[in-house]
Amino acid sequence: MAAPQQPPSTASSAAGVAQQQPQPPAQLVGPAQSGLLQQQQQDFDPVQRYKLLIPQLKESLQTLMKVAAQNLIQNTNIDNGQKSSDGPIQRFDKCLEEFYALCDQLELCLRLAHECLSQSCDSAKHSPTLVPTATKPDAVQPDSLPYPQYLAVIKAQIACAKDIHTALLDCANKVTGKTPAPPTGPGGTL
């Protein structure tokens, strides 16, 4: 009877493996799913991230000014020959570093938002149909292209641009009387 049972270590390790595997987010329902979806949208949306960082920046600036004032008061007391027994004071350089780190994050968010906006404008101008954006994956519009079809459109546009480039080079060579250079590289012969 003991033979059909698994040893306890094997059973516990199999249960541990099953417990360690992450559950896919699609199985969530109700408020948990909407909260996860909002978190993902905030991660993708640079404007939302910017809005979340502004209060942190204000708090960091307030802390920076308080530390600067405390350090200034302490240094003034030391210069006047008074001994300060306030205890340890926060370091100004650490607070300044934190403030600059938040400023850098805000700058990156703004640059990313600007890049997304310019890509969206260029896409609307140069693409015959809409393409779903990465910032809002849940807002796929019915008249937008699926990504594989979008890739095919882009490849066709690149091929057309290469043909135009080749035609312009041939025309320029004919006008100037130069002979075209032999093709070199991966597709050409030497």
Tab-separated table of C-alpha atoms in Angstrom:
chain	number	residue	atom	x	y	z
A	1	MET	CA	0.000	0.000	0.000
A	2	ALA	CA	2.876	2.339	0.571
A	3	ALA	CA	4.086	2.029	-3.049
A	4	PRO	CA	1.300	4.063	-4.760
A	5	GLN	CA	1.827	7.063	-2.470
A	6	GLN	CA	4.326	9.727	-3.412
A	7	PRO	CA	7.079	10.603	-0.991
A	8	PRO	CA	6.213	13.737	1.032
A	9	SER	CA	9.122	15.746	-0.429
A	10	THR	CA	7.940	15.140	-4.005
A	11	ALA	CA	4.361	16.082	-3.195
A	12	SER	CA	5.388	19.232	-1.368
A	13	SER	CA	7.773	20.284	-4.128
A	14	ALA	CA	5.062	19.756	-6.763
A	15	ALA	CA	2.664	21.845	-4.684
A	16	GLY	CA	5.364	24.506	-4.280
A	17	VAL	CA	5.867	24.691	-8.041
A	18	ALA	CA	2.140	25.081	-8.567
A	19	GLN	CA	2.034	27.841	-5.965
A	20	GLN	CA	4.991	29.709	-7.482
A	21	GLN	CA	3.485	29.980	-10.952
A	22	PRO	CA	1.913	33.424	-11.431
A	23	GLN	CA	-1.775	33.529	-12.228
A	24	PRO	CA	-2.627	35.291	-15.485
A	25	PRO	CA	-4.407	38.626	-14.989
A	26	ALA	CA	-7.256	37.555	-17.290
A	27	GLN	CA	-8.672	35.380	-14.492
A	28	LEU	CA	-9.273	38.395	-12.259
A	29	VAL	CA	-12.786	39.751	-12.098
A	30	GLY	CA	-14.484	42.806	-10.671
A	31	PRO	CA	-12.568	45.587	-8.916
A	32	ALA	CA	-9.269	43.678	-8.892
A	33	GLN	CA	-9.250	43.463	-12.682
A	34	SER	CA	-10.162	47.134	-13.146
A	35	GLY	CA	-7.475	48.147	-10.635
A	36	LEU	CA	-4.863	46.101	-12.483
A	37	LEU	CA	-5.973	47.554	-15.808
A	38	GLN	CA	-5.731	51.102	-14.429
A	39	GLN	CA	-2.237	50.372	-13.081
A	40	GLN	CA	-1.133	49.082	-16.497
A	41	GLN	CA	-2.558	52.164	-18.192
A	42	GLN	CA	-0.705	54.402	-15.754
A	43	ASP	CA	2.523	52.550	-16.504
A	44	PHE	CA	2.019	53.089	-20.241
A	45	ASP	CA	0.714	56.654	-20.110
A	46	PRO	CA	3.503	59.204	-19.538
A	47	VAL	CA	1.051	62.010	-18.779
A	48	GLN	CA	-0.552	59.950	-16.006
A	49	ARG	CA	2.888	59.134	-14.612
A	50	TYR	CA	3.753	62.849	-14.719
A	51	LYS	CA	0.622	63.686	-12.744
A	52	LEU	CA	1.583	61.107	-10.121
A	53	LEU	CA	5.131	62.467	-9.797
A	54	ILE	CA	4.172	66.135	-9.295
A	55	PRO	CA	3.053	65.729	-5.638
A	56	GLN	CA	6.247	63.789	-4.916
A	57	LEU	CA	8.269	66.612	-6.456
A	58	LYS	CA	6.474	69.203	-4.315
A	59	GLU	CA	7.140	67.165	-1.174
A	60	SER	CA	10.779	66.687	-2.146
A	61	LEU	CA	11.178	70.428	-2.721
A	62	GLN	CA	9.641	71.204	0.667
A	63	THR	CA	12.011	68.741	2.344
A	64	LEU	CA	14.945	70.203	0.448
A	65	MET	CA	14.089	73.737	1.596
A	66	LYS	CA	13.632	72.631	5.231
A	67	VAL	CA	16.982	70.828	5.239
A	68	ALA	CA	18.670	73.827	3.615
A	69	ALA	CA	17.184	76.140	6.250
A	70	GLN	CA	18.273	73.832	9.090
A	71	ASN	CA	21.790	73.587	7.701
A	72	LEU	CA	21.962	77.354	7.255
A	73	ILE	CA	20.822	77.959	10.832
A	74	GLN	CA	23.314	75.416	12.170
A	75	ASN	CA	26.186	76.900	10.153
A	76	THR	CA	25.229	80.413	11.299
A	77	ASN	CA	25.235	79.279	14.934
A	78	ILE	CA	28.634	77.633	14.487
A	79	ASP	CA	30.016	80.795	12.832
A	80	ASN	CA	28.712	82.912	15.736
A	81	GLY	CA	30.390	80.624	18.254
A	82	GLN	CA	27.180	79.119	19.565
A	83	LYS	CA	27.020	75.399	19.981
A	84	SER	CA	24.079	73.717	18.351
A	85	SER	CA	22.690	70.621	20.057
A	86	ASP	CA	19.833	69.913	17.680
A	87	GLY	CA	21.183	66.466	16.947
A	88	PRO	CA	21.829	64.992	13.560
A	89	ILE	CA	20.590	67.003	10.590
A	90	GLN	CA	19.652	65.514	7.256
A	91	ARG	CA	22.231	65.871	4.546
A	92	PHE	CA	21.470	68.542	1.987
A	93	ASP	CA	23.184	66.689	-0.857
A	94	LYS	CA	20.969	63.603	-0.370
A	95	CYS	CA	17.802	65.717	-0.484
A	96	LEU	CA	19.080	67.580	-3.540
A	97	GLU	CA	19.883	64.280	-5.260
A	98	GLU	CA	16.347	63.020	-4.582
A	99	PHE	CA	14.887	66.241	-5.975
A	100	TYR	CA	16.997	66.014	-9.138
A	101	ALA	CA	16.063	62.337	-9.588
A	102	LEU	CA	12.384	63.275	-9.576
A	103	CYS	CA	13.076	66.131	-11.998
A	104	ASP	CA	14.812	63.673	-14.330
A	105	GLN	CA	11.837	61.298	-14.164
A	106	LEU	CA	9.472	64.166	-14.976
A	107	GLU	CA	11.654	65.200	-17.904
A	108	LEU	CA	11.612	61.650	-19.262
A	109	CYS	CA	7.823	61.495	-18.913
A	110	LEU	CA	7.442	64.749	-20.816
A	111	ARG	CA	9.836	63.666	-23.550
A	112	LEU	CA	8.019	60.350	-23.903
A	113	ALA	CA	4.642	62.103	-24.048
A	114	HIS	CA	5.990	64.460	-26.722
A	115	GLU	CA	7.391	61.534	-28.724
A	116	CYS	CA	4.085	59.627	-28.463
A	117	LEU	CA	2.195	62.691	-29.619
A	118	SER	CA	4.502	63.292	-32.578
A	119	GLN	CA	4.325	59.605	-33.572
A	120	SER	CA	0.550	59.715	-33.356
A	121	CYS	CA	0.436	62.843	-35.525
A	122	ASP	CA	2.848	61.323	-38.053
A	123	SER	CA	0.863	58.090	-38.087
A	124	ALA	CA	-2.365	59.961	-38.695
A	125	LYS	CA	-0.711	61.965	-41.472
A	126	HIS	CA	1.158	59.172	-43.273
A	127	SER	CA	-0.754	55.974	-42.565
A	128	PRO	CA	-3.860	55.205	-44.601
A	129	THR	CA	-5.665	53.724	-41.575
A	130	LEU	CA	-5.334	53.955	-37.844
A	131	VAL	CA	-2.902	51.820	-35.873
A	132	PRO	CA	-3.552	50.916	-32.212
A	133	THR	CA	-1.273	52.834	-29.883
A	134	ALA	CA	0.785	51.196	-27.168
A	135	THR	CA	-0.336	53.725	-24.572
A	136	LYS	CA	-3.964	52.614	-24.673
A	137	PRO	CA	-4.116	48.919	-25.628
A	138	ASP	CA	-7.741	48.579	-24.490
A	139	ALA	CA	-8.969	51.391	-26.725
A	140	VAL	CA	-8.576	49.566	-30.052
A	141	GLN	CA	-10.805	51.210	-32.601
A	142	PRO	CA	-12.782	49.065	-35.059
A	143	ASP	CA	-11.305	50.706	-38.162
A	144	SER	CA	-7.686	50.284	-37.051
A	145	LEU	CA	-5.214	47.860	-38.619
A	146	PRO	CA	-3.965	44.806	-36.754
A	147	TYR	CA	-0.241	44.961	-36.115
A	148	PRO	CA	0.773	42.304	-38.739
A	149	GLN	CA	-1.121	44.187	-41.455
A	150	TYR	CA	0.443	47.422	-40.258
A	151	LEU	CA	3.889	45.836	-40.640
A	152	ALA	CA	3.012	44.853	-44.219
A	153	VAL	CA	1.982	48.449	-44.979
A	154	ILE	CA	5.233	49.759	-43.512
A	155	LYS	CA	7.307	47.245	-45.505
A	156	ALA	CA	5.524	48.322	-48.686
A	157	GLN	CA	6.201	51.986	-47.856
A	158	ILE	CA	9.894	51.221	-47.253
A	159	ALA	CA	10.135	49.333	-50.552
A	160	CYS	CA	8.494	52.255	-52.341
A	161	ALA	CA	10.908	54.712	-50.720
A	162	LYS	CA	13.867	52.542	-51.797
A	163	ASP	CA	12.539	52.425	-55.373
A	164	ILE	CA	12.190	56.207	-55.417
A	165	HIS	CA	15.698	56.581	-54.010
A	166	THR	CA	17.122	54.252	-56.663
A	167	ALA	CA	15.257	56.069	-59.448
A	168	LEU	CA	16.545	59.432	-58.226
A	169	LEU	CA	20.126	58.104	-58.060
A	170	ASP	CA	19.865	56.687	-61.588
A	171	CYS	CA	18.480	59.975	-62.864
A	172	ALA	CA	21.222	61.962	-61.125
A	173	ASN	CA	23.884	59.645	-62.562
A	174	LYS	CA	22.463	60.034	-66.084
A	175	VAL	CA	22.400	63.820	-65.760
A	176	THR	CA	25.969	64.051	-64.460
A	177	GLY	CA	27.268	61.349	-66.806
A	178	LYS	CA	28.631	59.191	-63.993
A	179	THR	CA	28.396	55.444	-64.111
A	180	PRO	CA	26.776	53.864	-61.087
A	181	ALA	CA	29.083	52.206	-58.599
A	182	PRO	CA	28.903	48.423	-58.471
A	183	PRO	CA	26.697	47.207	-55.610
A	184	THR	CA	28.598	46.046	-52.546
A	185	GLY	CA	27.542	44.603	-49.240
A	186	PRO	CA	25.413	41.619	-48.295
A	187	GLY	CA	23.399	41.495	-51.526
A	188	GLY	CA	26.028	42.667	-53.975
A	189	THR	CA	29.180	41.244	-55.481
A	190	LEU	CA	32.626	42.645	-55.270
